[in-house]
Short mmCIF file of C-alpha atoms and ligand atoms in Angstrom, two decimals:
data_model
loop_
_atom_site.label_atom_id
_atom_site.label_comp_id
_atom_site.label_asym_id
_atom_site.label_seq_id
_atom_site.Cartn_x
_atom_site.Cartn_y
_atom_site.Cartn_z
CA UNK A 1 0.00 0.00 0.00
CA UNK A 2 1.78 3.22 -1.09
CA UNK A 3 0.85 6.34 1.22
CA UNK A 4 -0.62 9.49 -0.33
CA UNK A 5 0.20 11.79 1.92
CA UNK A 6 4.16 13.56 1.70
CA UNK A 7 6.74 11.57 3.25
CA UNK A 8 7.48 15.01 4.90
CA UNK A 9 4.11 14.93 6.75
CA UNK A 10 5.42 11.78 9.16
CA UNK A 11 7.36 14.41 10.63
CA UNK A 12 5.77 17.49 10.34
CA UNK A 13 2.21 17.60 8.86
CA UNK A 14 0.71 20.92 8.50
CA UNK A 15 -1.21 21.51 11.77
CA UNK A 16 -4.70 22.56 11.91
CA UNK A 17 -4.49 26.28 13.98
CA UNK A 18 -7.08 27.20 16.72
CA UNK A 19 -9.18 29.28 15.23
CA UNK A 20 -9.09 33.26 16.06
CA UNK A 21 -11.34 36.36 16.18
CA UNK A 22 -11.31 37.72 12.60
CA UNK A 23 -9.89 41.34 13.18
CA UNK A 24 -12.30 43.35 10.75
CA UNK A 25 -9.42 46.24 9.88
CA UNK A 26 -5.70 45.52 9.75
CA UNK A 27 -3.35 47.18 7.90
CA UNK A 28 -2.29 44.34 5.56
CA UNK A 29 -4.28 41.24 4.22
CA UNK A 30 -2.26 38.13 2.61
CA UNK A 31 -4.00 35.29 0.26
CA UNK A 32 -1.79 32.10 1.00
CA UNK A 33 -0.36 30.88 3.94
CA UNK A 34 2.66 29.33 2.40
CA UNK A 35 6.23 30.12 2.49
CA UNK A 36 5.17 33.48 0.08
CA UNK A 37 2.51 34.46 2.66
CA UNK A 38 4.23 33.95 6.23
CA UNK A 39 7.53 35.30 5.02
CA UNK A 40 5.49 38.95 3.63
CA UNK A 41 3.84 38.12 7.47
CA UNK A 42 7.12 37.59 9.38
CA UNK A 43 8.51 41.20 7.76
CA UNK A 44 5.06 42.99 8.02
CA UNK A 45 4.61 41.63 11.75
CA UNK A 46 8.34 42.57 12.93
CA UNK A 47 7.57 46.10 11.52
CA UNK A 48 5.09 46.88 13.34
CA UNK A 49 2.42 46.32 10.86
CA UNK A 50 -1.13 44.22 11.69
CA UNK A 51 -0.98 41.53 9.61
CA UNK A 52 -3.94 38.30 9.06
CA UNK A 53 -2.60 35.33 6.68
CA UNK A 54 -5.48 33.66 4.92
CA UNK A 55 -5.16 30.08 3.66
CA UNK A 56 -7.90 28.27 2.48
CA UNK A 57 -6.73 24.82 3.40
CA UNK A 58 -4.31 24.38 6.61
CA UNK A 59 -1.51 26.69 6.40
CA UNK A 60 1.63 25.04 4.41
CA UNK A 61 -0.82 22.56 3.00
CA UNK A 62 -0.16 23.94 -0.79
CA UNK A 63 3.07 23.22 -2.26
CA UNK A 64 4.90 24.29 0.59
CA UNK A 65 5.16 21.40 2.58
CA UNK A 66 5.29 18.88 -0.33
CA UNK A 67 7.81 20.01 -2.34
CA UNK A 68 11.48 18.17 -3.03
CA UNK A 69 13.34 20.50 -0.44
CA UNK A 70 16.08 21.23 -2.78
CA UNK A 71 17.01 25.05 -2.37
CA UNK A 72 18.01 26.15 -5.57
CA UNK A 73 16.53 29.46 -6.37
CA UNK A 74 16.79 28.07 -10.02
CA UNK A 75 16.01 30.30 -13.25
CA UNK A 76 14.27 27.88 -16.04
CA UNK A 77 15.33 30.09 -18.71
CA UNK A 78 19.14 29.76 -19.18
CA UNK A 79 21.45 33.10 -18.99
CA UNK A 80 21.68 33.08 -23.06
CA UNK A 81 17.40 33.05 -23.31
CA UNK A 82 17.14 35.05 -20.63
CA UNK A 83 20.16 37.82 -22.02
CA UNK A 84 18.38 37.27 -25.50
CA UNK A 85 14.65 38.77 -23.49
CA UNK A 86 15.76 40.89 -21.01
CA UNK A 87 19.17 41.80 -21.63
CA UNK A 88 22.70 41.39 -20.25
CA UNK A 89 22.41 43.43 -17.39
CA UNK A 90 18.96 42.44 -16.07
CA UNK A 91 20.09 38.35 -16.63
CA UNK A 92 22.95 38.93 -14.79
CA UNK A 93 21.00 40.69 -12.06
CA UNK A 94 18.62 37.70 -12.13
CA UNK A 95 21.63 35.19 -11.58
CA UNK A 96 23.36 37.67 -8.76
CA UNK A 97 19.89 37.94 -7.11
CA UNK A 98 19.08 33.89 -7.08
CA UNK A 99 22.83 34.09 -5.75
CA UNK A 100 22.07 36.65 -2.56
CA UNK A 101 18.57 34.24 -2.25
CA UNK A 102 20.40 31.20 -2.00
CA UNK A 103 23.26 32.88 0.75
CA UNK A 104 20.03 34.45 2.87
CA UNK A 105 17.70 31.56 3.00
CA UNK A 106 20.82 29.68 4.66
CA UNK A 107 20.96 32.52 7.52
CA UNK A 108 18.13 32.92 7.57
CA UNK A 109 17.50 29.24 8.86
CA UNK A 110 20.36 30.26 11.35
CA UNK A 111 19.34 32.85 12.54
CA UNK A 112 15.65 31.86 13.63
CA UNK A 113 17.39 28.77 14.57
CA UNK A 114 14.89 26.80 12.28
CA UNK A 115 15.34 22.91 12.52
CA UNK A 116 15.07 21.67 8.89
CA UNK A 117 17.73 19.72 8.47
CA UNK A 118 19.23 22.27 5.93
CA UNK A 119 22.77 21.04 4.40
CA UNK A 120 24.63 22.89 2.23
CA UNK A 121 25.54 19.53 0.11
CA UNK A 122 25.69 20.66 -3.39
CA UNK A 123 23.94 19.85 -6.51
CA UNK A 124 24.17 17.71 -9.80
CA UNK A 125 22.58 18.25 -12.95
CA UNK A 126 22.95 15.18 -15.17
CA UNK A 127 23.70 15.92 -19.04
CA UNK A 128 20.94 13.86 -20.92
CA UNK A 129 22.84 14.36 -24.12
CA UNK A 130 26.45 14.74 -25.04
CA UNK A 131 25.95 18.06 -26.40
CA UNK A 132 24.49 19.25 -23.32
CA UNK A 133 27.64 18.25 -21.41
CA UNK A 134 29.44 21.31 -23.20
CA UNK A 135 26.52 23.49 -22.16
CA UNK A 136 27.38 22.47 -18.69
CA UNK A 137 30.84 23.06 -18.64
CA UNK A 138 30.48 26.35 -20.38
CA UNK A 139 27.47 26.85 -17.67
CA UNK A 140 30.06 26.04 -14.65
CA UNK A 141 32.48 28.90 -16.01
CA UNK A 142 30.23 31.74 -16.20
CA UNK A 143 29.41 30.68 -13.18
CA UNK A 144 32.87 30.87 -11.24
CA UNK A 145 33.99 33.56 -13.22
CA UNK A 146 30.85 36.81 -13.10
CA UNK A 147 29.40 34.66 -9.79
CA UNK A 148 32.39 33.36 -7.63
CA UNK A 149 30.08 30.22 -7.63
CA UNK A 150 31.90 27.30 -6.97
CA UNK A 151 31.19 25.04 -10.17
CA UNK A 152 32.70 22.35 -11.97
CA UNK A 153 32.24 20.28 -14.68
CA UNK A 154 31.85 16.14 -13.96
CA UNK A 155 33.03 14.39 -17.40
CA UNK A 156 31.19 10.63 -17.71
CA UNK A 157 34.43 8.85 -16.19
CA UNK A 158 34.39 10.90 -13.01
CA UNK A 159 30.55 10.26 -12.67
CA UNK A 160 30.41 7.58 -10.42
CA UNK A 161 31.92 9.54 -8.03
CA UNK A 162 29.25 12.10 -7.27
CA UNK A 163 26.17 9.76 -8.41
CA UNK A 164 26.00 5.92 -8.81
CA UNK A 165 25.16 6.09 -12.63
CA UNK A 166 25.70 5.75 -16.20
CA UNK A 167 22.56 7.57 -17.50
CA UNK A 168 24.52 10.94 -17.84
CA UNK A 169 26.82 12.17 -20.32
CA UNK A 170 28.47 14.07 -17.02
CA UNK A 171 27.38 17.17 -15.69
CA UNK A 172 27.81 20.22 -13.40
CA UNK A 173 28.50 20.06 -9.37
CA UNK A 174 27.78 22.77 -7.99
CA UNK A 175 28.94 23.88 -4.16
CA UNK A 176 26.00 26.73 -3.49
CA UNK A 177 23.01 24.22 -3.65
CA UNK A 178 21.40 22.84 -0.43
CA UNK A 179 18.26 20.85 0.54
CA UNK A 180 16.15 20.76 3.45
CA UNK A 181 13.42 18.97 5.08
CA UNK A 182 10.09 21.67 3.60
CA UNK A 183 7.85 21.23 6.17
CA UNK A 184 9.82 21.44 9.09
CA UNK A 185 11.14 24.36 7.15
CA UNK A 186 7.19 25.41 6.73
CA UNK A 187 6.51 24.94 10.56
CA UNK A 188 9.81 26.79 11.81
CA UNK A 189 8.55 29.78 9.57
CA UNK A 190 4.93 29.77 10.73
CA UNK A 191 5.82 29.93 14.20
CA UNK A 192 8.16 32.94 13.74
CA UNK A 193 5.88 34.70 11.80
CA UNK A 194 2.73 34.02 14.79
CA UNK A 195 5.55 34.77 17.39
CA UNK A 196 6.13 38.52 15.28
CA UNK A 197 2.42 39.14 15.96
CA UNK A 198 0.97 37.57 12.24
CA UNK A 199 -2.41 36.00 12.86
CA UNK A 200 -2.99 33.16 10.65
CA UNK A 201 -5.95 32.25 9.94
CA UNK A 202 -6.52 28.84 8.69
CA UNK A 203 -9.30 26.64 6.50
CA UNK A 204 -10.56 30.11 5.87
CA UNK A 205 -10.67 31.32 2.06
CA UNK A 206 -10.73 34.89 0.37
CA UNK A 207 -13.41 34.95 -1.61
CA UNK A 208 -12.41 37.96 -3.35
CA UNK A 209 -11.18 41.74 -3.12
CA UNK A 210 -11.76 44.94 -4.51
CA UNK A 211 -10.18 48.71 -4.12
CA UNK A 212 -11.95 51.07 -1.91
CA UNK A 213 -11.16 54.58 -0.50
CA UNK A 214 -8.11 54.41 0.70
CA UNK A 215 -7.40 50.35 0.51
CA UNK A 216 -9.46 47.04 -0.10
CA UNK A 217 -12.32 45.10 1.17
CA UNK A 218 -11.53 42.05 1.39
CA UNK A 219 -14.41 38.93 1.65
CA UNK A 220 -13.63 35.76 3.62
CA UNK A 221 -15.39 32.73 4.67
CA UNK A 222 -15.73 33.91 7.71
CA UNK A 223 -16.59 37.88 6.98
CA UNK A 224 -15.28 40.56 5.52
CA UNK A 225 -11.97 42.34 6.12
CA UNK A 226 -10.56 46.17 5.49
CA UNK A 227 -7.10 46.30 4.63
CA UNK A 228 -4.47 49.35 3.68
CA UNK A 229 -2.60 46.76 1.28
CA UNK A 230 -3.44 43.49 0.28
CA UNK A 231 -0.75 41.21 -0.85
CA UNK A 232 -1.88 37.50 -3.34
CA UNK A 233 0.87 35.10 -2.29
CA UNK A 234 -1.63 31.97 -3.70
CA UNK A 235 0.83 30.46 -6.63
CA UNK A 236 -0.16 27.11 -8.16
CA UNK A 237 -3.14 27.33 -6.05
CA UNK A 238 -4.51 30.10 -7.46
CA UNK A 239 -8.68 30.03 -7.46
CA UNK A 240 -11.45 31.58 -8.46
CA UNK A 241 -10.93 34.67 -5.95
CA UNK A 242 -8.49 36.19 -8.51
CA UNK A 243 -9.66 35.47 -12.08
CA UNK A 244 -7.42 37.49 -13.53
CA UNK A 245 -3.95 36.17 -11.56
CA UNK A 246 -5.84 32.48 -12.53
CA UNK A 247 -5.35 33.47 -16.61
CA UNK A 248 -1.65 34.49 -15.74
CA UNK A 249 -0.24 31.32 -13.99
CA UNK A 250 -0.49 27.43 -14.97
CA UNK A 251 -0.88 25.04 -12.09
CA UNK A 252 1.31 22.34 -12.87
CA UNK A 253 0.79 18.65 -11.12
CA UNK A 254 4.58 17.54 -9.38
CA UNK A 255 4.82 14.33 -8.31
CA UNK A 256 7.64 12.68 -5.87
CA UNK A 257 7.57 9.10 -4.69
CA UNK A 258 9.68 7.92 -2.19
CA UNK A 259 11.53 4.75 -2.05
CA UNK A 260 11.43 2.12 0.87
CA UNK A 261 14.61 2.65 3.41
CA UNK A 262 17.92 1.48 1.49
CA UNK A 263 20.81 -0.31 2.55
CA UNK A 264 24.01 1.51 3.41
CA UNK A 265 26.11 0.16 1.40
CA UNK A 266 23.42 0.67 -1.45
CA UNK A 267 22.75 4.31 -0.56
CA UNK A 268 26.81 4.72 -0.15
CA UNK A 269 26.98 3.36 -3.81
CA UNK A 270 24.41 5.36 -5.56
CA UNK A 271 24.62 8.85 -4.08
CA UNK A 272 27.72 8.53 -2.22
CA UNK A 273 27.82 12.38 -2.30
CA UNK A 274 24.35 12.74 -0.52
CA UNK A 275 23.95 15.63 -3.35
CA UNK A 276 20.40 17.05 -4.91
CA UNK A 277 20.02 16.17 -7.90
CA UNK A 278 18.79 17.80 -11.63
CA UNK A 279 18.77 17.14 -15.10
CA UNK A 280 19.19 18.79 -18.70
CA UNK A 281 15.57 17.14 -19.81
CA UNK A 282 13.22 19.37 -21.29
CA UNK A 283 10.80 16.68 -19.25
CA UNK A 284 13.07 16.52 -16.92
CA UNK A 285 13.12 14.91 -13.02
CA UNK A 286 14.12 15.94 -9.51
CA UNK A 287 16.15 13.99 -7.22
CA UNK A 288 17.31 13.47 -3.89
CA UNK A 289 18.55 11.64 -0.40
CA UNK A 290 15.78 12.15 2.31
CA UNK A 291 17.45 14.17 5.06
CA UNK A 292 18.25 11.08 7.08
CA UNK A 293 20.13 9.22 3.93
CA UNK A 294 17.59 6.44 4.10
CA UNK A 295 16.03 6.47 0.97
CA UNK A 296 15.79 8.11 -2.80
CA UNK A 297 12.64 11.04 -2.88
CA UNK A 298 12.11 10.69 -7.09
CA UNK A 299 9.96 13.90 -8.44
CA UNK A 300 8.95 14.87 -11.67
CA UNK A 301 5.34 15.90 -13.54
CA UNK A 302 2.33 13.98 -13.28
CA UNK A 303 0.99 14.01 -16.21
CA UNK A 304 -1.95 11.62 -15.20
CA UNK A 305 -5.38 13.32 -16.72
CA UNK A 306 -7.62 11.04 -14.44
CA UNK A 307 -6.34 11.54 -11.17
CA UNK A 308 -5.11 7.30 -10.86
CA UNK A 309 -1.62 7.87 -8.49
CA UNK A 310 -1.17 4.38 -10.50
CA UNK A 311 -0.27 5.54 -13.33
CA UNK A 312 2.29 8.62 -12.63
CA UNK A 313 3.70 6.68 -9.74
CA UNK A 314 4.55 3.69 -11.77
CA UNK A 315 6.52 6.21 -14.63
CA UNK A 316 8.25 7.66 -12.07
CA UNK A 317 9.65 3.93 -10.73
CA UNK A 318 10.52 3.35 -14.05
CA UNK A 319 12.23 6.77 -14.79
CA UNK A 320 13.99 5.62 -11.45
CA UNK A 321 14.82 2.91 -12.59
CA UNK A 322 16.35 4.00 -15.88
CA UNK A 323 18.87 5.89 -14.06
CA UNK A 324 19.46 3.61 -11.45
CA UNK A 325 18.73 0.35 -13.19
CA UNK A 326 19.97 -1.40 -9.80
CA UNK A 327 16.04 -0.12 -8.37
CA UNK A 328 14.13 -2.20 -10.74
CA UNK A 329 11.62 -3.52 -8.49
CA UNK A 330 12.47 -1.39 -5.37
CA UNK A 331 9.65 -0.92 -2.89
CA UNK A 332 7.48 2.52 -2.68
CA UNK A 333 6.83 4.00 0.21
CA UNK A 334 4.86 7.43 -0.73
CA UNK A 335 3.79 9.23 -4.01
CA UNK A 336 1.72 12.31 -3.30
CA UNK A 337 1.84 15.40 -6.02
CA UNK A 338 1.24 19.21 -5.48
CA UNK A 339 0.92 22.06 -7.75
CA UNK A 340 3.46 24.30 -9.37
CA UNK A 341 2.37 27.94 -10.98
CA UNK A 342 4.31 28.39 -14.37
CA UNK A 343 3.96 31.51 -16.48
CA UNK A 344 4.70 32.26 -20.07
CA UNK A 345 8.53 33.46 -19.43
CA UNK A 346 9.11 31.13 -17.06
CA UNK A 347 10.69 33.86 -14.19
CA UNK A 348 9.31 34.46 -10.44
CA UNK A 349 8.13 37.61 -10.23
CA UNK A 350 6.80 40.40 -8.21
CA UNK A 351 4.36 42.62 -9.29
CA UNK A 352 1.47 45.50 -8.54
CA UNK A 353 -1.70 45.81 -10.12
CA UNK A 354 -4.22 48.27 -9.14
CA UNK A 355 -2.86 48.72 -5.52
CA UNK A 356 -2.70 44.63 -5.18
CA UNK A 357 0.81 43.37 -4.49
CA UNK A 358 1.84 39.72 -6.10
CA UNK A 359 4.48 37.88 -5.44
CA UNK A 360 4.40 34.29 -7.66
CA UNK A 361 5.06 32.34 -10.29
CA UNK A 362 8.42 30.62 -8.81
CA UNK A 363 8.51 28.00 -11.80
CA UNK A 364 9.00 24.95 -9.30
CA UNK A 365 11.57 26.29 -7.63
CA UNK A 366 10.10 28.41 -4.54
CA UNK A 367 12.14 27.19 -1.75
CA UNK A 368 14.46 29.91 -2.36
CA UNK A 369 12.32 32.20 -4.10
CA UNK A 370 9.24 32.23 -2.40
CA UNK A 371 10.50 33.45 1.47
CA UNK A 372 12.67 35.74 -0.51
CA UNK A 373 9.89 37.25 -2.89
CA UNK A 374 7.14 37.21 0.35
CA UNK A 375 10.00 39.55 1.78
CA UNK A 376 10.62 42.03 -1.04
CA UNK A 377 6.66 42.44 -1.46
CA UNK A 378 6.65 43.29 2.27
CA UNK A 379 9.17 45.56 2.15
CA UNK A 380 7.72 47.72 -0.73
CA UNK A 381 4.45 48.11 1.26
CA UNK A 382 7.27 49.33 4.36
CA UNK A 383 9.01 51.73 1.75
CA UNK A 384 12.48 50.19 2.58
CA UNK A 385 15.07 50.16 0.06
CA UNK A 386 15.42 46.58 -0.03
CA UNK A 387 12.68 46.23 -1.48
CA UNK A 388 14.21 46.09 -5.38
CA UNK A 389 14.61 43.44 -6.79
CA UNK A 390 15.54 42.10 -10.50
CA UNK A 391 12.03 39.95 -9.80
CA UNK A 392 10.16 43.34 -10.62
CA UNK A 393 8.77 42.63 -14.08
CA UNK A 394 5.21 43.47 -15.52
CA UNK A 395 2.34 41.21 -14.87
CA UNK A 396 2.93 38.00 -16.66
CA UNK A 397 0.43 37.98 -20.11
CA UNK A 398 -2.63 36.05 -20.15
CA UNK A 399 -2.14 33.20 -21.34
CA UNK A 400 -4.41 32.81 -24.96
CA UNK A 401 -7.91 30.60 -24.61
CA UNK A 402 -6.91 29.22 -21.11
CA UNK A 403 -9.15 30.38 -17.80
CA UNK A 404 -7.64 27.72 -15.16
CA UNK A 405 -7.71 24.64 -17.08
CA UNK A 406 -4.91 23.50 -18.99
CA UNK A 407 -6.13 21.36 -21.86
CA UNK A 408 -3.10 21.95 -23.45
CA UNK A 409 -0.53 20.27 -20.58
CA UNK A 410 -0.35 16.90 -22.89
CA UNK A 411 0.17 18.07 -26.09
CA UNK A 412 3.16 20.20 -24.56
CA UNK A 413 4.29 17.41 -22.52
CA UNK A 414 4.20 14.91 -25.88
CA UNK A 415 6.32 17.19 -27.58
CA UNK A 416 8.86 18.01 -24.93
CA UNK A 417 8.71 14.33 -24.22
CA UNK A 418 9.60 13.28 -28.03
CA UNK A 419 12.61 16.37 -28.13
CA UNK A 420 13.82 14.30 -25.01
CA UNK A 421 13.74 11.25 -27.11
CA UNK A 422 15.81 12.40 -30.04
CA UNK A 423 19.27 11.99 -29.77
CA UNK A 424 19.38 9.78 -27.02
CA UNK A 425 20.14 6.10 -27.14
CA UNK A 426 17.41 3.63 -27.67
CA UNK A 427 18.13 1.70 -24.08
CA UNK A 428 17.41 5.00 -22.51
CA UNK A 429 14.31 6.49 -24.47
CA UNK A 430 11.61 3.96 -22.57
CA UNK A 431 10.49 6.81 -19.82
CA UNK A 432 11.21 9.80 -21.24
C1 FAD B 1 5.75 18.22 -5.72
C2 FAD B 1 6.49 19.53 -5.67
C3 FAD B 1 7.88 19.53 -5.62
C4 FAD B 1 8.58 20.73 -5.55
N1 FAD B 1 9.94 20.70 -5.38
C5 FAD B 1 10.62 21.85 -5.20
C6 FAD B 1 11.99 21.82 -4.89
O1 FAD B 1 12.60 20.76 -4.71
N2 FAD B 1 12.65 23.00 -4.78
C7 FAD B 1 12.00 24.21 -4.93
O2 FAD B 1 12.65 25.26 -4.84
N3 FAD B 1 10.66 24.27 -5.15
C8 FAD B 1 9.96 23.12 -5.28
N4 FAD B 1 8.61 23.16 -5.47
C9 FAD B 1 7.94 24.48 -5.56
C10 FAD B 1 7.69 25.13 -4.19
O3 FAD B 1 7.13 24.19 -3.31
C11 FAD B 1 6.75 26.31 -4.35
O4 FAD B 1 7.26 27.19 -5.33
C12 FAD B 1 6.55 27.09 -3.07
O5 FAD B 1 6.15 26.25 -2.02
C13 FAD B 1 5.52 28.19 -3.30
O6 FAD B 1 5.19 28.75 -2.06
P1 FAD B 1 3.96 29.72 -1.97
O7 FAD B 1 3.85 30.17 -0.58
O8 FAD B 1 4.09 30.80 -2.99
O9 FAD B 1 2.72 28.84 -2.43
P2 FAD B 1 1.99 27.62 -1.70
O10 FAD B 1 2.82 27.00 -0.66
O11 FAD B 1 1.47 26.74 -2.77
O12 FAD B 1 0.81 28.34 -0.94
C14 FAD B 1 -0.27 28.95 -1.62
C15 FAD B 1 -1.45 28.86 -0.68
O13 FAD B 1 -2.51 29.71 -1.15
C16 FAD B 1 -3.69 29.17 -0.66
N5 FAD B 1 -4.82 29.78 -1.37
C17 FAD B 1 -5.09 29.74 -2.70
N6 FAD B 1 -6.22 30.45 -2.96
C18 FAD B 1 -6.66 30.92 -1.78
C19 FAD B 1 -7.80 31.70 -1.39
N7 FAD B 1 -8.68 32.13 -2.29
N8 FAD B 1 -7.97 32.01 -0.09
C20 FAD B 1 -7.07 31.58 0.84
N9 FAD B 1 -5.99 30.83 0.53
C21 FAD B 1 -5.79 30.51 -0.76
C22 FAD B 1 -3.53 27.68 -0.89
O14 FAD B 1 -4.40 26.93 -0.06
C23 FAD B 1 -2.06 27.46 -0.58
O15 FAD B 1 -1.85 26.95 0.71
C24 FAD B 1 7.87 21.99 -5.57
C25 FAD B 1 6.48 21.98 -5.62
C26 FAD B 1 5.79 20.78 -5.66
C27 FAD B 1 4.28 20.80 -5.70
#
């Protein structure tokens, strides 16, 4: 029997709060109680400001206490796309900024003295095609050289020594890439944010908002609220309260399954650098040691259209199992899935529009982004110069004949899937 629920839950599942009063004026209202939400809370709260979190489900219940843990504050688009869009100088901001995420998120965890199991291990991404090894090792340059990032390139004979495969053509290590246990992440973060003063207010939903003199009403399930500022910090969970965000941002199903505790000797043989773990596929999968070095957490999309876990849970053994061919047949613990909010360039951002702050769109990669993009938002409501960021771009466009339902997810993911395919030997094309 394979559990549904995230392996991360057995140690920290998202607690339901006791309910409190609903203030009926506060200075700032925030849509999501995720790591967006209670780190624009945590700022807000410290200033001074009164401050209710909204979440419709528990708090942390959205992606933030089900995702892969790996703290990457990753860009999708690399620097040559995103040069080619935005420029030099705003690409390299992008990179320097993901840099300065990376660096805070880890003090940050120090200095609120957050137990998360955060470990600065490094991370692999595996070349899927030969070609895409020279990518890599041009990648790990730039890096060192405008970054100071400590990258390298892996050719295929050194392999084996950072990750127990032959899948890869080689690939890039790099030394500024951590993971960490989410939810106990999620649950240190909560509680600082409640400690600063934020009221969080649980299996409550905002129903919608809408400018008034001098700020917003806001409806709830539980009443309505005034607030000076009203920051949407919802993501791939994005509803019906916020049409127009919900034509912006595709929720994309992510799916992880978690293997049954490994030996030693096996775990010592296939990740004997306990790194996180990427890939160059355009369809590509997520990888990692849980935090106790037990077992293999295996993520990538679901693109199941009926809602079966059979189905997406079995591709993803098998996409295991094409890397490590060694977990053929390995027992699953977990598979459980959560949404991730894409947009049309692919970049996080933070935006206004009429008055309404936003901070989303983090791609799949929020972990990094999202506490540091809750922060920014908070700070432009405080006026504090910190507040800029390279993640202030225009509302993403609406995305042409879609209003929340994304018909077109597997016609994208057959052609991304087939790319994948070409090039690559035939042993290795089964799950791709
Ligand atoms: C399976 C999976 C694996 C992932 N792996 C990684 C990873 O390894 N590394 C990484 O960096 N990122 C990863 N991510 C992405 C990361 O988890 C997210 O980017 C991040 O958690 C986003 O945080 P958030 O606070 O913006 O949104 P969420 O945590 O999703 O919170 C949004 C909240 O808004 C609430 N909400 C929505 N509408 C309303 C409403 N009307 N009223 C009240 N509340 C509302 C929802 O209930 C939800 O709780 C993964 C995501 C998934 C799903």
């Amino acid at each position: 029997m394979v559990e549904a629920l995230p392996y991360w839950w057995e140690a920290a599942p998202p607690s339901r709060l006791a309910r409190r009063a609903l203030e009926r004026r506060c200075d700032v209202v925030i849509v999501g109680a995720g790591y967006t939400g209670l780190s624009a809370g945590l700022t807000l709260a410290r200033a001074g400001r009164s401050v209710q979190i909204f979440d419709r489900q528990r708090p942390g219940e959205g992606a933030s206490t089900r995702n892969g843990g790996i703290a990457s504050g990753n860009l999708r688009p690399s620097y040559k796309q995103m040069r080619r869009k935005f420029g030099e100088a705003r690409a390299q901001a992008l990179l320097a900024e993901a840099k300065m995420a990376r660096e805070e998120l880890a003090e940050f965890v120090k200095r609120e003295n957050i137990e998360c199991d955060f470990r600065l291990v490094g991370r692999f991404t595996g070349a899927a095609k030969a070609s895409e090894y020279e990518r890599l090792a041009r990648e790990a340059d730039h890096l060192r050289k405008t970054l100071r990032i400590e990258a390298h390139a892996v050719p295929k004979v050194e392999q084996r020594s950072v990750l127990g495969t032959d899948f890869y053509h080689g690939g890039l290590l790099r030394d500024d890439i951590g993971g960490l246990h989410p939810a106990k992440f999620f649950a240190g973060l909560c509680q600082a944010a409640r400690a600063a003063g934020a009221t969080v207010h649980g299996e409550t939903a905002v129903l919608g908002f809408a400018a008034k003199a001098g700020g917003f009403a806001v409806e709830t399930a539980r009443g309505p609220v005034e607030a000076d500022h009203v920051i949407v910090a919802t993501n791939g969970y994005t509803d019906g309260a916020d049409p127009w965000l919900r034509r912006r941002l595709v929720p994309v199903c992510s799916r992880i399954i978690a293997t049954a505790p490994l030996s030693n000797n096996l775990m010592a043989q296939l990740m004997p650098k306990q790194v996180m773990c990427a890939e160059t596929r355009k369809l590509h999968y997520y990888y990692r040691p849980s935090p106790d070095g037990t077992r293999i957490l295996f993520g990538g999309r679901d693109g199941s259209i009926a809602g079966d876990p059979a189905w997406p849970t079995h591709q993803l053994k098998r996409a295991l199992a094409d890397i490590f061919p060694v977990l053929e047949g390995v027992a699953i613990t977990h598979s459980w899935w959560g949404h991730v909010a894409m947009n049309r360039d692919m970049i996080p951002r933070i935006f206004s529009r009429d008055g309404l702050r936003y901070a989303v769109g983090y791609c799949g990669s929020g972990v990094v982004w999202a506490r540091w993009a809750g922060q920014k938002a908070a700070w432009q409501i405080l006026g504090d110069a910190r507040a800029r960021s390279a993640l202030e771009f225009r509302p993403p466009p609406a995305i042409p004949l879609y209003n929340g339902t994304a018909w077109f997810l597997p016609a994208v993911y057959a052609w991304l899937g087939l790319s994948d395919r070409l090039g690559r030997p035939r042993r290795y094309r089964a799950s791709s």
